[in-house]
Tab-separated table of C-alpha atoms in Angstrom:
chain	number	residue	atom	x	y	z
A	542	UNK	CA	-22.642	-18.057	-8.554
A	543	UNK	CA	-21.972	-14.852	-6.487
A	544	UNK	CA	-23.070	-11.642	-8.289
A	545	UNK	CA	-20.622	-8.710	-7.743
A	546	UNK	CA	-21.391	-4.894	-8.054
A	547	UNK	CA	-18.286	-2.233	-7.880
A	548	UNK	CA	-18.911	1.139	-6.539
A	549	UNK	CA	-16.872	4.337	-5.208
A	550	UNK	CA	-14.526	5.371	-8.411
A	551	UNK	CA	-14.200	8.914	-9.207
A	552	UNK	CA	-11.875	11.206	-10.274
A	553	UNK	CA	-9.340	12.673	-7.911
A	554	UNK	CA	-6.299	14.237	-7.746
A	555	UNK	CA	-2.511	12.662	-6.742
A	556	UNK	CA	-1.770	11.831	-3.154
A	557	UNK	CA	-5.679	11.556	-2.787
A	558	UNK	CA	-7.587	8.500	-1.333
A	559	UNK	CA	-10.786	6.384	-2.388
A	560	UNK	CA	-12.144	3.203	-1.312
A	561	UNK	CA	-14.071	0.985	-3.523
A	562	UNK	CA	-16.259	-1.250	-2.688
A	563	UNK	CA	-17.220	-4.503	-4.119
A	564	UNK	CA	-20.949	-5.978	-2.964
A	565	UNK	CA	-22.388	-8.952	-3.437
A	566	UNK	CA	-25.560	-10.677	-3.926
A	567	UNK	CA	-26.439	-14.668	-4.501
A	568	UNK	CA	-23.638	-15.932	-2.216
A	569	UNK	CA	-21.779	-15.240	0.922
A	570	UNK	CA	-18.701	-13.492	-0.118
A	571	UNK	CA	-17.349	-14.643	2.713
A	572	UNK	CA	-16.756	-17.919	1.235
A	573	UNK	CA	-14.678	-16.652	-1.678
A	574	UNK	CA	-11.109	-15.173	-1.661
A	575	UNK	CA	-11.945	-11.959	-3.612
A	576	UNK	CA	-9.260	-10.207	-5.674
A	577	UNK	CA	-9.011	-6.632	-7.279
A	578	UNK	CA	-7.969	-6.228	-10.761
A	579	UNK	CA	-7.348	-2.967	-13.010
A	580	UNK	CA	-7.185	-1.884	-16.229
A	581	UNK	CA	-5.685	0.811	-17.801
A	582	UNK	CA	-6.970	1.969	-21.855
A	583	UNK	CA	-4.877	-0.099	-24.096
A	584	UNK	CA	-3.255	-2.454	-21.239
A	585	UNK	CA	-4.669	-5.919	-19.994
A	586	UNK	CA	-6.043	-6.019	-16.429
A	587	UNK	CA	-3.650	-6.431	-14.053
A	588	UNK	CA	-4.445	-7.810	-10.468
A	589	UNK	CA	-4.066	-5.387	-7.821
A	590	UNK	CA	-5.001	-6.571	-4.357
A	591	UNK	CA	-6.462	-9.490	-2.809
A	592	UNK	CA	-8.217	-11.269	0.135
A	593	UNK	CA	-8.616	-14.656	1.126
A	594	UNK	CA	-11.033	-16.009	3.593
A	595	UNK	CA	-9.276	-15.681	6.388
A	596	UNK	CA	-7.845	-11.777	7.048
A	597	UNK	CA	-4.773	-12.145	7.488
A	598	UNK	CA	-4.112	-13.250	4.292
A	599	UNK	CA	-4.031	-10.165	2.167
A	600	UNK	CA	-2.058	-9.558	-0.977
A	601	UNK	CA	-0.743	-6.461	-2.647
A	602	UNK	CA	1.666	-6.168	-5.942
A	603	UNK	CA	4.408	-4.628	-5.542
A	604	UNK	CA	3.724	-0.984	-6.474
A	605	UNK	CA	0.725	-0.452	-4.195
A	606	UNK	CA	2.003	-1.919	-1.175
A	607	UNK	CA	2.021	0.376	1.626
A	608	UNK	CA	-0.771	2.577	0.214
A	609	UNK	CA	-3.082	0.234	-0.344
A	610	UNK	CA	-5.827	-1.831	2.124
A	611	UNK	CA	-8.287	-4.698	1.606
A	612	UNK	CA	-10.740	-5.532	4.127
A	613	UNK	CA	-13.819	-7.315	4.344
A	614	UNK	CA	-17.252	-5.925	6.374
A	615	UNK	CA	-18.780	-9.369	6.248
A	616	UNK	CA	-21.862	-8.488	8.009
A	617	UNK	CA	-22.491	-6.007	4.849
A	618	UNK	CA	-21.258	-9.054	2.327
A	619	UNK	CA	-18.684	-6.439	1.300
A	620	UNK	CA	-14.792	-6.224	0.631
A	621	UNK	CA	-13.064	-3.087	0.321
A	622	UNK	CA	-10.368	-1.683	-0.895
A	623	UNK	CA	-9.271	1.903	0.605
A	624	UNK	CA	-7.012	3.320	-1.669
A	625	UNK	CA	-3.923	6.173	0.008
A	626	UNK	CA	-1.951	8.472	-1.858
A	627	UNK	CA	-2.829	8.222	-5.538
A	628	UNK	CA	-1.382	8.367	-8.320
A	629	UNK	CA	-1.649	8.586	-12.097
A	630	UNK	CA	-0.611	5.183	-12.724
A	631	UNK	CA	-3.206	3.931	-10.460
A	632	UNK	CA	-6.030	5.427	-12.969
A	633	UNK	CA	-7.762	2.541	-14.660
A	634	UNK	CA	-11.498	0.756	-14.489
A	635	UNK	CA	-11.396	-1.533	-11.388
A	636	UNK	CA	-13.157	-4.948	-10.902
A	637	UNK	CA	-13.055	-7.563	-8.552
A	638	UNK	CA	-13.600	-11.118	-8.894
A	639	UNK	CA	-14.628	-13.831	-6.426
A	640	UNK	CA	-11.793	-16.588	-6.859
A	641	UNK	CA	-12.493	-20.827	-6.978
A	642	UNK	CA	-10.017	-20.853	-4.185
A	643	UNK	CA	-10.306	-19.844	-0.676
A	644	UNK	CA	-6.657	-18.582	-0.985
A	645	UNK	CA	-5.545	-15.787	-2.799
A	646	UNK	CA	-2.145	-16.569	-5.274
A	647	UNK	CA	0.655	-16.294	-3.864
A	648	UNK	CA	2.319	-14.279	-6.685
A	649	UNK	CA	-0.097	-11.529	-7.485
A	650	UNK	CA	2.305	-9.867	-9.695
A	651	UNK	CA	1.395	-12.704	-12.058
A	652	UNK	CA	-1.777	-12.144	-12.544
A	653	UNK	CA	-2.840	-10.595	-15.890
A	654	UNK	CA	-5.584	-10.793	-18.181
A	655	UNK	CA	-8.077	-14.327	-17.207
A	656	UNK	CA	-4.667	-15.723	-16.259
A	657	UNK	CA	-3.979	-16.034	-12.596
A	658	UNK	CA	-1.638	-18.750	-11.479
A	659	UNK	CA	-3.069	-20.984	-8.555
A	660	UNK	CA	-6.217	-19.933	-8.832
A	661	UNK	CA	-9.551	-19.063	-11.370
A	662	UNK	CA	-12.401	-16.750	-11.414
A	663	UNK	CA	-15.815	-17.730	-10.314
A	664	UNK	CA	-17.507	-14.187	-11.575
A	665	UNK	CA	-16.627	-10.774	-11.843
A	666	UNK	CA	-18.264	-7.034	-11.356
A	667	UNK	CA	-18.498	-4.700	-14.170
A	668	UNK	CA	-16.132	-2.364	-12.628
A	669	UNK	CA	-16.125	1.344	-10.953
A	670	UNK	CA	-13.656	4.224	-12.861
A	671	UNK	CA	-10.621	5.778	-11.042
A	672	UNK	CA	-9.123	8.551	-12.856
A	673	UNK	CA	-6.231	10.515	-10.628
A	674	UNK	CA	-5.579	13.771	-12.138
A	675	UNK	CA	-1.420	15.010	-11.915
């Protein structure tokens, strides 16, 4: 099982930009289709981006499309996500999970909580904090 670690959250204010990363250890990330989730307090986690082994398929929900960007630096056993022109409803503690398909779902907007149509979770990070100030 891959072991995930989440770094790069921080506070920062609207229309600013952070990338997260998500590292791994045990496995070749590679492998997996990785997927971002977030939660806000009081609100299940919600999935956010995703990857799938091959680049060009990349998914974003709906209201981070356009401002948002996952990538992969597979020499590194990383994925990324760089994050454009925050805002406050972006705030929330990010993870991101290795999926048991090399594919990410096709309806991301659909993903919430451990439920994920067409695919499941193989392991997940313990997350990094965004906070974007107004």
């Amino acid at each position: 099982q891959v072991q995930l670690v989440e770094s790069g959250g921080g506070l920062v204010q609207s229309g600013g930009s952070l990338t997260l990363t998500c590292a791994a250890s045990g496995a070749d990330l590679a492998t997996y289709a990785v997927a971002w989730f977030r939660q806000a307090p009081g609100n299940e986690r919600k999935g956010v981006s995703c990857i799938g082994t091959t680049d060009i398929d990349n998914v974003h929900v709906d209201s981070v499309k356009g401002r948002f960007a996952i990538f992969r630096d597979n020499d590194k056993n990383l994925v990324l996500l760089h994050m454009n022109n925050l805002k406050s409803e972006d705030s929330g503690l990010y993870r991101c999970t290795a999926l048991v398909t090399r594919n990410c779902p096709r309806n991301l907007n659909s993903c919430v909580g451990y439920d994920c149509p067409g695919t499941d979770f193989d392991s997940w990070g313990q997350g990094t904090q965004v906070t974007v100030s107004s």
